[in-house]
JSON list of C-alpha atoms in Angstrom, two decimals:
[
{"chain": "A", "resi": 1, "resn": "MET", "atom": "CA", "xyz": [90.82, 95.14, -39.35]},
{"chain": "A", "resi": 2, "resn": "GLU", "atom": "CA", "xyz": [88.66, 97.56, -36.92]},
{"chain": "A", "resi": 3, "resn": "HIS", "atom": "CA", "xyz": [85.04, 96.84, -37.24]},
{"chain": "A", "resi": 4, "resn": "GLN", "atom": "CA", "xyz": [82.15, 99.17, -35.46]},
{"chain": "A", "resi": 5, "resn": "PRO", "atom": "CA", "xyz": [79.60, 97.44, -33.75]},
{"chain": "A", "resi": 6, "resn": "ARG", "atom": "CA", "xyz": [76.11, 97.74, -36.42]},
{"chain": "A", "resi": 7, "resn": "ALA", "atom": "CA", "xyz": [73.14, 99.17, -34.46]},
{"chain": "A", "resi": 8, "resn": "PRO", "atom": "CA", "xyz": [70.22, 97.19, -33.21]},
{"chain": "A", "resi": 9, "resn": "LEU", "atom": "CA", "xyz": [67.49, 96.43, -35.59]},
{"chain": "A", "resi": 10, "resn": "LYS", "atom": "CA", "xyz": [64.23, 95.96, -35.24]},
{"chain": "A", "resi": 11, "resn": "LEU", "atom": "CA", "xyz": [63.40, 93.34, -37.20]},
{"chain": "A", "resi": 12, "resn": "ARG", "atom": "CA", "xyz": [66.31, 91.10, -36.76]},
{"chain": "A", "resi": 13, "resn": "ARG", "atom": "CA", "xyz": [67.10, 89.29, -40.23]},
{"chain": "A", "resi": 14, "resn": "TRP", "atom": "CA", "xyz": [69.91, 89.02, -42.05]},
{"chain": "A", "resi": 15, "resn": "THR", "atom": "CA", "xyz": [70.78, 90.98, -44.96]},
{"chain": "A", "resi": 16, "resn": "SER", "atom": "CA", "xyz": [72.86, 89.92, -47.39]},
{"chain": "A", "resi": 17, "resn": "GLU", "atom": "CA", "xyz": [75.53, 92.55, -46.34]},
{"chain": "A", "resi": 18, "resn": "ASP", "atom": "CA", "xyz": [74.76, 91.30, -43.04]},
{"chain": "A", "resi": 19, "resn": "GLU", "atom": "CA", "xyz": [75.59, 87.59, -44.13]},
{"chain": "A", "resi": 20, "resn": "GLN", "atom": "CA", "xyz": [78.57, 88.07, -46.44]},
{"chain": "A", "resi": 21, "resn": "MET", "atom": "CA", "xyz": [80.48, 90.53, -43.27]},
{"chain": "A", "resi": 22, "resn": "LEU", "atom": "CA", "xyz": [79.61, 87.07, -40.82]},
{"chain": "A", "resi": 23, "resn": "LEU", "atom": "CA", "xyz": [81.53, 84.78, -43.59]},
{"chain": "A", "resi": 24, "resn": "ASN", "atom": "CA", "xyz": [84.31, 87.42, -44.06]},
{"chain": "A", "resi": 25, "resn": "LEU", "atom": "CA", "xyz": [84.79, 87.24, -40.50]},
{"chain": "A", "resi": 26, "resn": "ARG", "atom": "CA", "xyz": [84.57, 84.31, -39.97]},
{"chain": "A", "resi": 27, "resn": "ASP", "atom": "CA", "xyz": [86.10, 82.55, -43.09]},
{"chain": "A", "resi": 28, "resn": "ARG", "atom": "CA", "xyz": [88.89, 84.88, -43.88]},
{"chain": "A", "resi": 29, "resn": "GLU", "atom": "CA", "xyz": [89.71, 87.13, -40.39]},
{"chain": "A", "resi": 30, "resn": "LYS", "atom": "CA", "xyz": [89.20, 83.76, -38.67]},
{"chain": "A", "resi": 31, "resn": "LYS", "atom": "CA", "xyz": [87.52, 85.96, -35.56]},
{"chain": "A", "resi": 32, "resn": "ASP", "atom": "CA", "xyz": [85.64, 83.64, -33.19]},
{"chain": "A", "resi": 33, "resn": "PHE", "atom": "CA", "xyz": [81.77, 83.68, -32.58]},
{"chain": "A", "resi": 34, "resn": "THR", "atom": "CA", "xyz": [81.43, 86.59, -29.45]},
{"chain": "A", "resi": 35, "resn": "ASP", "atom": "CA", "xyz": [83.71, 88.68, -31.21]},
{"chain": "A", "resi": 36, "resn": "ILE", "atom": "CA", "xyz": [81.15, 88.46, -34.31]},
{"chain": "A", "resi": 37, "resn": "ALA", "atom": "CA", "xyz": [78.34, 88.83, -32.78]},
{"chain": "A", "resi": 38, "resn": "LYS", "atom": "CA", "xyz": [79.59, 92.03, -30.82]},
{"chain": "A", "resi": 39, "resn": "ILE", "atom": "CA", "xyz": [80.31, 93.45, -34.38]},
{"chain": "A", "resi": 40, "resn": "LEU", "atom": "CA", "xyz": [77.06, 92.09, -35.71]},
{"chain": "A", "resi": 41, "resn": "ASN", "atom": "CA", "xyz": [74.73, 93.52, -32.72]},
{"chain": "A", "resi": 42, "resn": "ARG", "atom": "CA", "xyz": [73.52, 89.66, -32.34]},
{"chain": "A", "resi": 43, "resn": "THR", "atom": "CA", "xyz": [73.95, 87.12, -30.18]},
{"chain": "A", "resi": 44, "resn": "THR", "atom": "CA", "xyz": [76.44, 84.54, -30.10]},
{"chain": "A", "resi": 45, "resn": "ALA", "atom": "CA", "xyz": [74.10, 81.66, -30.57]},
{"chain": "A", "resi": 46, "resn": "ALA", "atom": "CA", "xyz": [72.48, 83.34, -33.51]},
{"chain": "A", "resi": 47, "resn": "ALA", "atom": "CA", "xyz": [76.05, 84.35, -35.09]},
{"chain": "A", "resi": 48, "resn": "ILE", "atom": "CA", "xyz": [76.74, 80.43, -34.78]},
{"chain": "A", "resi": 49, "resn": "GLN", "atom": "CA", "xyz": [73.56, 79.13, -36.01]},
{"chain": "A", "resi": 50, "resn": "HIS", "atom": "CA", "xyz": [73.20, 81.57, -39.08]},
{"chain": "A", "resi": 51, "resn": "TYR", "atom": "CA", "xyz": [76.78, 80.75, -39.91]},
{"chain": "A", "resi": 52, "resn": "SER", "atom": "CA", "xyz": [75.61, 77.03, -39.83]},
{"chain": "A", "resi": 53, "resn": "VAL", "atom": "CA", "xyz": [72.88, 78.16, -41.54]},
{"chain": "A", "resi": 54, "resn": "LEU", "atom": "CA", "xyz": [74.38, 79.40, -44.55]},
{"chain": "A", "resi": 55, "resn": "LYS", "atom": "CA", "xyz": [77.47, 77.13, -44.85]},
{"chain": "A", "resi": 56, "resn": "GLN", "atom": "CA", "xyz": [74.84, 74.30, -45.11]},
{"chain": "A", "resi": 57, "resn": "GLN", "atom": "CA", "xyz": [72.54, 76.46, -47.55]},
{"chain": "A", "resi": 58, "resn": "SER", "atom": "CA", "xyz": [75.77, 76.20, -49.80]},
{"chain": "A", "resi": 59, "resn": "GLU", "atom": "CA", "xyz": [76.22, 72.23, -49.94]},
{"chain": "A", "resi": 60, "resn": "GLY", "atom": "CA", "xyz": [73.74, 71.47, -52.73]},
{"chain": "A", "resi": 61, "resn": "ARG", "atom": "CA", "xyz": [75.70, 74.25, -55.03]},
{"chain": "A", "resi": 62, "resn": "PHE", "atom": "CA", "xyz": [78.72, 72.99, -55.36]},
{"chain": "A", "resi": 63, "resn": "VAL", "atom": "CA", "xyz": [77.51, 69.65, -56.63]},
{"chain": "A", "resi": 64, "resn": "GLU", "atom": "CA", "xyz": [77.06, 69.32, -60.30]},
{"chain": "A", "resi": 65, "resn": "TRP", "atom": "CA", "xyz": [73.58, 67.71, -60.48]},
{"chain": "A", "resi": 66, "resn": "THR", "atom": "CA", "xyz": [72.82, 64.98, -62.94]},
{"chain": "A", "resi": 67, "resn": "HIS", "atom": "CA", "xyz": [70.06, 64.06, -64.60]},
{"chain": "A", "resi": 68, "resn": "ALA", "atom": "CA", "xyz": [70.81, 60.04, -62.67]},
{"chain": "A", "resi": 69, "resn": "MET", "atom": "CA", "xyz": [71.61, 61.84, -59.72]},
{"chain": "A", "resi": 70, "resn": "ASP", "atom": "CA", "xyz": [68.33, 63.50, -59.41]},
{"chain": "A", "resi": 71, "resn": "GLU", "atom": "CA", "xyz": [66.60, 60.17, -60.62]},
{"chain": "A", "resi": 72, "resn": "HIS", "atom": "CA", "xyz": [67.95, 58.62, -57.63]},
{"chain": "A", "resi": 73, "resn": "ILE", "atom": "CA", "xyz": [66.82, 61.31, -55.39]},
{"chain": "A", "resi": 74, "resn": "ILE", "atom": "CA", "xyz": [63.06, 60.81, -56.61]},
{"chain": "A", "resi": 75, "resn": "ASN", "atom": "CA", "xyz": [63.39, 56.79, -56.69]},
{"chain": "A", "resi": 76, "resn": "GLY", "atom": "CA", "xyz": [64.45, 56.83, -53.45]},
{"chain": "A", "resi": 77, "resn": "ARG", "atom": "CA", "xyz": [61.78, 59.11, -52.36]},
{"chain": "A", "resi": 78, "resn": "ARG", "atom": "CA", "xyz": [59.56, 56.32, -53.80]},
{"chain": "A", "resi": 79, "resn": "ARG", "atom": "CA", "xyz": [60.73, 54.19, -51.78]},
{"chain": "A", "resi": 80, "resn": "GLY", "atom": "CA", "xyz": [59.49, 55.52, -48.83]},
{"chain": "A", "resi": 81, "resn": "LEU", "atom": "CA", "xyz": [63.29, 56.71, -47.54]},
{"chain": "A", "resi": 82, "resn": "HIS", "atom": "CA", "xyz": [63.99, 59.56, -45.68]},
{"chain": "A", "resi": 83, "resn": "ILE", "atom": "CA", "xyz": [66.50, 62.06, -47.11]},
{"chain": "A", "resi": 84, "resn": "LYS", "atom": "CA", "xyz": [69.12, 61.18, -44.55]},
{"chain": "A", "resi": 85, "resn": "THR", "atom": "CA", "xyz": [68.91, 57.66, -46.26]},
{"chain": "A", "resi": 86, "resn": "ILE", "atom": "CA", "xyz": [68.99, 58.28, -49.49]},
{"chain": "A", "resi": 87, "resn": "SER", "atom": "CA", "xyz": [72.22, 61.45, -49.05]},
{"chain": "A", "resi": 88, "resn": "VAL", "atom": "CA", "xyz": [73.90, 57.90, -47.44]},
{"chain": "A", "resi": 89, "resn": "GLU", "atom": "CA", "xyz": [73.72, 56.13, -50.46]},
{"chain": "A", "resi": 90, "resn": "MET", "atom": "CA", "xyz": [74.55, 58.88, -52.80]},
{"chain": "A", "resi": 91, "resn": "LYS", "atom": "CA", "xyz": [77.70, 59.68, -50.29]},
{"chain": "A", "resi": 92, "resn": "LEU", "atom": "CA", "xyz": [76.19, 63.28, -50.09]},
{"chain": "A", "resi": 93, "resn": "THR", "atom": "CA", "xyz": [75.39, 65.21, -47.76]},
{"chain": "A", "resi": 94, "resn": "ALA", "atom": "CA", "xyz": [71.72, 65.97, -45.93]},
{"chain": "A", "resi": 95, "resn": "HIS", "atom": "CA", "xyz": [71.60, 69.31, -46.33]},
{"chain": "A", "resi": 96, "resn": "ALA", "atom": "CA", "xyz": [72.31, 68.98, -50.26]},
{"chain": "A", "resi": 97, "resn": "VAL", "atom": "CA", "xyz": [70.49, 66.25, -50.89]},
{"chain": "A", "resi": 98, "resn": "ALA", "atom": "CA", "xyz": [67.74, 67.93, -48.97]},
{"chain": "A", "resi": 99, "resn": "ASP", "atom": "CA", "xyz": [67.88, 71.68, -50.82]},
{"chain": "A", "resi": 100, "resn": "ARG", "atom": "CA", "xyz": [68.08, 69.49, -54.27]},
{"chain": "A", "resi": 101, "resn": "TRP", "atom": "CA", "xyz": [64.72, 67.60, -52.91]},
{"chain": "A", "resi": 102, "resn": "TYR", "atom": "CA", "xyz": [63.34, 70.56, -52.51]},
{"chain": "A", "resi": 103, "resn": "THR", "atom": "CA", "xyz": [64.37, 72.09, -55.41]},
{"chain": "A", "resi": 104, "resn": "LEU", "atom": "CA", "xyz": [63.00, 69.65, -57.49]},
{"chain": "A", "resi": 105, "resn": "LEU", "atom": "CA", "xyz": [59.77, 70.00, -55.52]},
{"chain": "A", "resi": 106, "resn": "ARG", "atom": "CA", "xyz": [60.07, 73.77, -56.35]},
{"chain": "A", "resi": 107, "resn": "GLU", "atom": "CA", "xyz": [60.70, 73.34, -60.13]},
{"chain": "A", "resi": 108, "resn": "LYS", "atom": "CA", "xyz": [57.51, 70.45, -60.49]},
{"chain": "A", "resi": 109, "resn": "LYS", "atom": "CA", "xyz": [59.91, 67.91, -61.15]},
{"chain": "A", "resi": 110, "resn": "VAL", "atom": "CA", "xyz": [58.51, 65.10, -58.68]},
{"chain": "A", "resi": 111, "resn": "PRO", "atom": "CA", "xyz": [56.58, 63.17, -60.49]},
{"chain": "A", "resi": 112, "resn": "GLU", "atom": "CA", "xyz": [52.61, 62.90, -59.04]},
{"chain": "A", "resi": 113, "resn": "ASP", "atom": "CA", "xyz": [53.12, 59.37, -57.58]},
{"chain": "A", "resi": 114, "resn": "VAL", "atom": "CA", "xyz": [56.04, 60.41, -55.18]},
{"chain": "A", "resi": 115, "resn": "LEU", "atom": "CA", "xyz": [54.14, 63.44, -54.25]},
{"chain": "A", "resi": 116, "resn": "ALA", "atom": "CA", "xyz": [51.20, 61.48, -53.22]},
{"chain": "A", "resi": 117, "resn": "ILE", "atom": "CA", "xyz": [53.16, 58.59, -51.14]},
{"chain": "A", "resi": 118, "resn": "TRP", "atom": "CA", "xyz": [54.46, 62.11, -48.93]},
{"chain": "A", "resi": 119, "resn": "ARG", "atom": "CA", "xyz": [51.37, 63.05, -48.78]},
{"chain": "A", "resi": 120, "resn": "ARG", "atom": "CA", "xyz": [49.91, 60.07, -47.67]},
{"chain": "A", "resi": 121, "resn": "LYS", "atom": "CA", "xyz": [53.61, 59.88, -44.58]},
{"chain": "A", "resi": 122, "resn": "ASN", "atom": "CA", "xyz": [52.87, 63.56, -44.09]},
{"chain": "A", "resi": 123, "resn": "ASP", "atom": "CA", "xyz": [49.53, 63.63, -43.01]},
{"chain": "A", "resi": 124, "resn": "VAL", "atom": "CA", "xyz": [49.96, 66.60, -39.83]},
{"chain": "A", "resi": 125, "resn": "VAL", "atom": "CA", "xyz": [48.59, 69.78, -42.06]},
{"chain": "A", "resi": 126, "resn": "PHE", "atom": "CA", "xyz": [49.64, 73.07, -41.08]},
{"chain": "A", "resi": 127, "resn": "THR", "atom": "CA", "xyz": [47.01, 76.22, -41.65]},
{"chain": "A", "resi": 128, "resn": "LEU", "atom": "CA", "xyz": [48.83, 79.36, -43.23]},
{"chain": "A", "resi": 129, "resn": "GLU", "atom": "CA", "xyz": [48.47, 81.17, -39.45]},
{"chain": "A", "resi": 130, "resn": "GLU", "atom": "CA", "xyz": [51.01, 78.39, -37.80]},
{"chain": "A", "resi": 131, "resn": "ASP", "atom": "CA", "xyz": [53.20, 78.46, -40.96]},
{"chain": "A", "resi": 132, "resn": "GLU", "atom": "CA", "xyz": [53.85, 82.05, -40.89]},
{"chain": "A", "resi": 133, "resn": "VAL", "atom": "CA", "xyz": [54.16, 81.84, -37.07]},
{"chain": "A", "resi": 134, "resn": "ILE", "atom": "CA", "xyz": [57.07, 78.97, -37.29]},
{"chain": "A", "resi": 135, "resn": "LEU", "atom": "CA", "xyz": [59.12, 81.20, -40.13]},
{"chain": "A", "resi": 136, "resn": "ARG", "atom": "CA", "xyz": [58.36, 84.63, -38.10]},
{"chain": "A", "resi": 137, "resn": "LEU", "atom": "CA", "xyz": [60.00, 83.37, -35.29]},
{"chain": "A", "resi": 138, "resn": "TRP", "atom": "CA", "xyz": [62.99, 81.52, -37.50]},
{"chain": "A", "resi": 139, "resn": "ILE", "atom": "CA", "xyz": [63.81, 85.33, -39.06]},
{"chain": "A", "resi": 140, "resn": "GLU", "atom": "CA", "xyz": [64.02, 86.31, -35.48]},
{"chain": "A", "resi": 141, "resn": "MET", "atom": "CA", "xyz": [65.84, 83.65, -33.98]},
{"chain": "A", "resi": 142, "resn": "GLU", "atom": "CA", "xyz": [67.22, 80.76, -36.31]},
{"chain": "A", "resi": 143, "resn": "ASP", "atom": "CA", "xyz": [67.08, 78.41, -33.77]},
{"chain": "A", "resi": 144, "resn": "ASP", "atom": "CA", "xyz": [65.22, 75.13, -34.14]},
{"chain": "A", "resi": 145, "resn": "GLU", "atom": "CA", "xyz": [65.45, 74.12, -30.64]},
{"chain": "A", "resi": 146, "resn": "GLN", "atom": "CA", "xyz": [63.85, 77.56, -28.86]},
{"chain": "A", "resi": 147, "resn": "LEU", "atom": "CA", "xyz": [61.33, 77.47, -32.24]},
{"chain": "A", "resi": 148, "resn": "VAL", "atom": "CA", "xyz": [60.21, 74.27, -30.90]},
{"chain": "A", "resi": 149, "resn": "ARG", "atom": "CA", "xyz": [59.67, 75.19, -27.28]},
{"chain": "A", "resi": 150, "resn": "MET", "atom": "CA", "xyz": [58.04, 78.37, -27.60]},
{"chain": "A", "resi": 151, "resn": "VAL", "atom": "CA", "xyz": [54.95, 76.93, -29.67]},
{"chain": "A", "resi": 152, "resn": "SER", "atom": "CA", "xyz": [52.23, 74.47, -29.06]},
{"chain": "A", "resi": 153, "resn": "PHE", "atom": "CA", "xyz": [50.32, 73.40, -31.85]},
{"chain": "A", "resi": 154, "resn": "ARG", "atom": "CA", "xyz": [47.57, 71.12, -31.28]},
{"chain": "A", "resi": 155, "resn": "GLY", "atom": "CA", "xyz": [48.12, 68.04, -32.88]},
{"chain": "A", "resi": 156, "resn": "LYS", "atom": "CA", "xyz": [51.58, 68.39, -33.86]},
{"chain": "A", "resi": 157, "resn": "SER", "atom": "CA", "xyz": [55.03, 67.32, -32.04]},
{"chain": "A", "resi": 158, "resn": "GLN", "atom": "CA", "xyz": [58.34, 69.59, -31.79]},
{"chain": "A", "resi": 159, "resn": "SER", "atom": "CA", "xyz": [59.71, 67.04, -34.90]},
{"chain": "A", "resi": 160, "resn": "ASP", "atom": "CA", "xyz": [56.53, 68.42, -36.69]},
{"chain": "A", "resi": 161, "resn": "ILE", "atom": "CA", "xyz": [57.29, 72.21, -36.17]},
{"chain": "A", "resi": 162, "resn": "ARG", "atom": "CA", "xyz": [61.07, 71.25, -36.90]},
{"chain": "A", "resi": 163, "resn": "GLU", "atom": "CA", "xyz": [60.36, 69.62, -40.24]},
{"chain": "A", "resi": 164, "resn": "ARG", "atom": "CA", "xyz": [57.65, 71.94, -41.30]},
{"chain": "A", "resi": 165, "resn": "ARG", "atom": "CA", "xyz": [60.22, 74.88, -40.84]},
{"chain": "A", "resi": 166, "resn": "ILE", "atom": "CA", "xyz": [62.59, 73.01, -42.60]},
{"chain": "A", "resi": 167, "resn": "GLU", "atom": "CA", "xyz": [60.45, 72.42, -45.65]},
{"chain": "A", "resi": 168, "resn": "LEU", "atom": "CA", "xyz": [59.27, 75.85, -45.75]},
{"chain": "A", "resi": 169, "resn": "VAL", "atom": "CA", "xyz": [62.99, 77.51, -45.31]},
{"chain": "A", "resi": 170, "resn": "TYR", "atom": "CA", "xyz": [64.64, 75.19, -48.13]},
{"chain": "A", "resi": 171, "resn": "GLY", "atom": "CA", "xyz": [61.12, 74.67, -50.14]},
{"chain": "A", "resi": 172, "resn": "SER", "atom": "CA", "xyz": [61.92, 78.91, -50.53]},
{"chain": "A", "resi": 173, "resn": "SER", "atom": "CA", "xyz": [58.06, 79.21, -49.56]},
{"chain": "A", "resi": 174, "resn": "PRO", "atom": "CA", "xyz": [56.23, 82.07, -50.86]},
{"chain": "A", "resi": 175, "resn": "LEU", "atom": "CA", "xyz": [55.23, 83.16, -47.57]},
{"chain": "A", "resi": 176, "resn": "TYR", "atom": "CA", "xyz": [58.56, 82.82, -46.75]},
{"chain": "A", "resi": 177, "resn": "GLN", "atom": "CA", "xyz": [59.96, 84.62, -49.47]},
{"chain": "A", "resi": 178, "resn": "ARG", "atom": "CA", "xyz": [57.04, 87.97, -48.48]},
{"chain": "A", "resi": 179, "resn": "LEU", "atom": "CA", "xyz": [58.26, 87.56, -45.23]},
{"chain": "A", "resi": 180, "resn": "LEU", "atom": "CA", "xyz": [61.68, 87.93, -45.64]},
{"chain": "A", "resi": 181, "resn": "GLY", "atom": "CA", "xyz": [61.05, 90.85, -48.48]},
{"chain": "A", "resi": 182, "resn": "ILE", "atom": "CA", "xyz": [59.04, 93.15, -45.14]},
{"chain": "A", "resi": 183, "resn": "GLY", "atom": "CA", "xyz": [60.14, 95.78, -43.21]},
{"chain": "A", "resi": 184, "resn": "ASP", "atom": "CA", "xyz": [58.54, 95.88, -40.05]},
{"chain": "A", "resi": 185, "resn": "GLY", "atom": "CA", "xyz": [54.78, 95.60, -40.80]},
{"chain": "A", "resi": 186, "resn": "GLY", "atom": "CA", "xyz": [52.95, 92.46, -39.76]},
{"chain": "A", "resi": 187, "resn": "GLY", "atom": "CA", "xyz": [49.68, 92.60, -40.89]},
{"chain": "A", "resi": 188, "resn": "ASN", "atom": "CA", "xyz": [47.75, 90.24, -38.62]},
{"chain": "A", "resi": 189, "resn": "ALA", "atom": "CA", "xyz": [51.15, 88.74, -37.35]},
{"chain": "A", "resi": 190, "resn": "PRO", "atom": "CA", "xyz": [51.05, 89.63, -33.70]},
{"chain": "A", "resi": 191, "resn": "HIS", "atom": "CA", "xyz": [47.38, 87.85, -33.35]},
{"chain": "A", "resi": 192, "resn": "ALA", "atom": "CA", "xyz": [48.76, 84.80, -34.94]},
{"chain": "A", "resi": 193, "resn": "LEU", "atom": "CA", "xyz": [52.15, 85.10, -32.53]},
{"chain": "A", "resi": 194, "resn": "ASP", "atom": "CA", "xyz": [49.87, 85.74, -29.51]},
{"chain": "A", "resi": 195, "resn": "LYS", "atom": "CA", "xyz": [47.33, 82.96, -30.13]},
{"chain": "A", "resi": 196, "resn": "ALA", "atom": "CA", "xyz": [50.46, 80.92, -30.43]},
{"chain": "A", "resi": 197, "resn": "LEU", "atom": "CA", "xyz": [52.89, 82.18, -27.34]},
{"chain": "A", "resi": 198, "resn": "GLY", "atom": "CA", "xyz": [50.01, 83.42, -25.25]},
{"chain": "A", "resi": 199, "resn": "LYS", "atom": "CA", "xyz": [51.94, 87.03, -25.04]},
{"chain": "A", "resi": 200, "resn": "PRO", "atom": "CA", "xyz": [53.99, 89.35, -27.17]},
{"chain": "A", "resi": 201, "resn": "ARG", "atom": "CA", "xyz": [57.69, 88.61, -26.92]},
{"chain": "A", "resi": 202, "resn": "TYR", "atom": "CA", "xyz": [59.26, 91.06, -29.67]},
{"chain": "A", "resi": 203, "resn": "GLY", "atom": "CA", "xyz": [59.27, 94.33, -31.23]},
{"chain": "A", "resi": 204, "resn": "TRP", "atom": "CA", "xyz": [57.54, 93.27, -34.15]},
{"chain": "A", "resi": 205, "resn": "MET", "atom": "CA", "xyz": [55.07, 91.50, -32.33]},
{"chain": "A", "resi": 206, "resn": "THR", "atom": "CA", "xyz": [53.75, 94.89, -29.83]}
]
């Protein structure tokens, strides 16, 4: 099937139509990512990264979660275990368990004693401004390696920034939902990004 390259997007976020085309081109038409990137007017790296994200996010949807499985995750977190360790115990992928954990958090099904444990462990606190910088760059690039190289927040390591990005995205934070729904308006985001990066870099930052 012949596809016409798409026009450049001012804000390079993925629409549901883009995502469906990406999946169809890769899974059904078996095109390589170089060709897919040209059709979608993306970089090859962006196409590969977003395809990986879509596949990871879908993993948890194919698991028939039970109360016992939810309790295993919650009790694992109560024991101070990381998601990867719990996933090994449950013989599931880490992405599926992470997705379920953030679903449990979002639905307020995690007991307060478990929340308190992870509040103590996660003593690195991000401001709303920092969260917005992280999410806007993620929407623009969807590449953790680039993201953590581009931003520098006082008292926060690259690992802290990467983990915060995962928490915000998998947890479907209200801020993330709002940013996904905007056009090219940025409110005070350019100011936040200028402070983080030192200079404007993307179209929506000018």
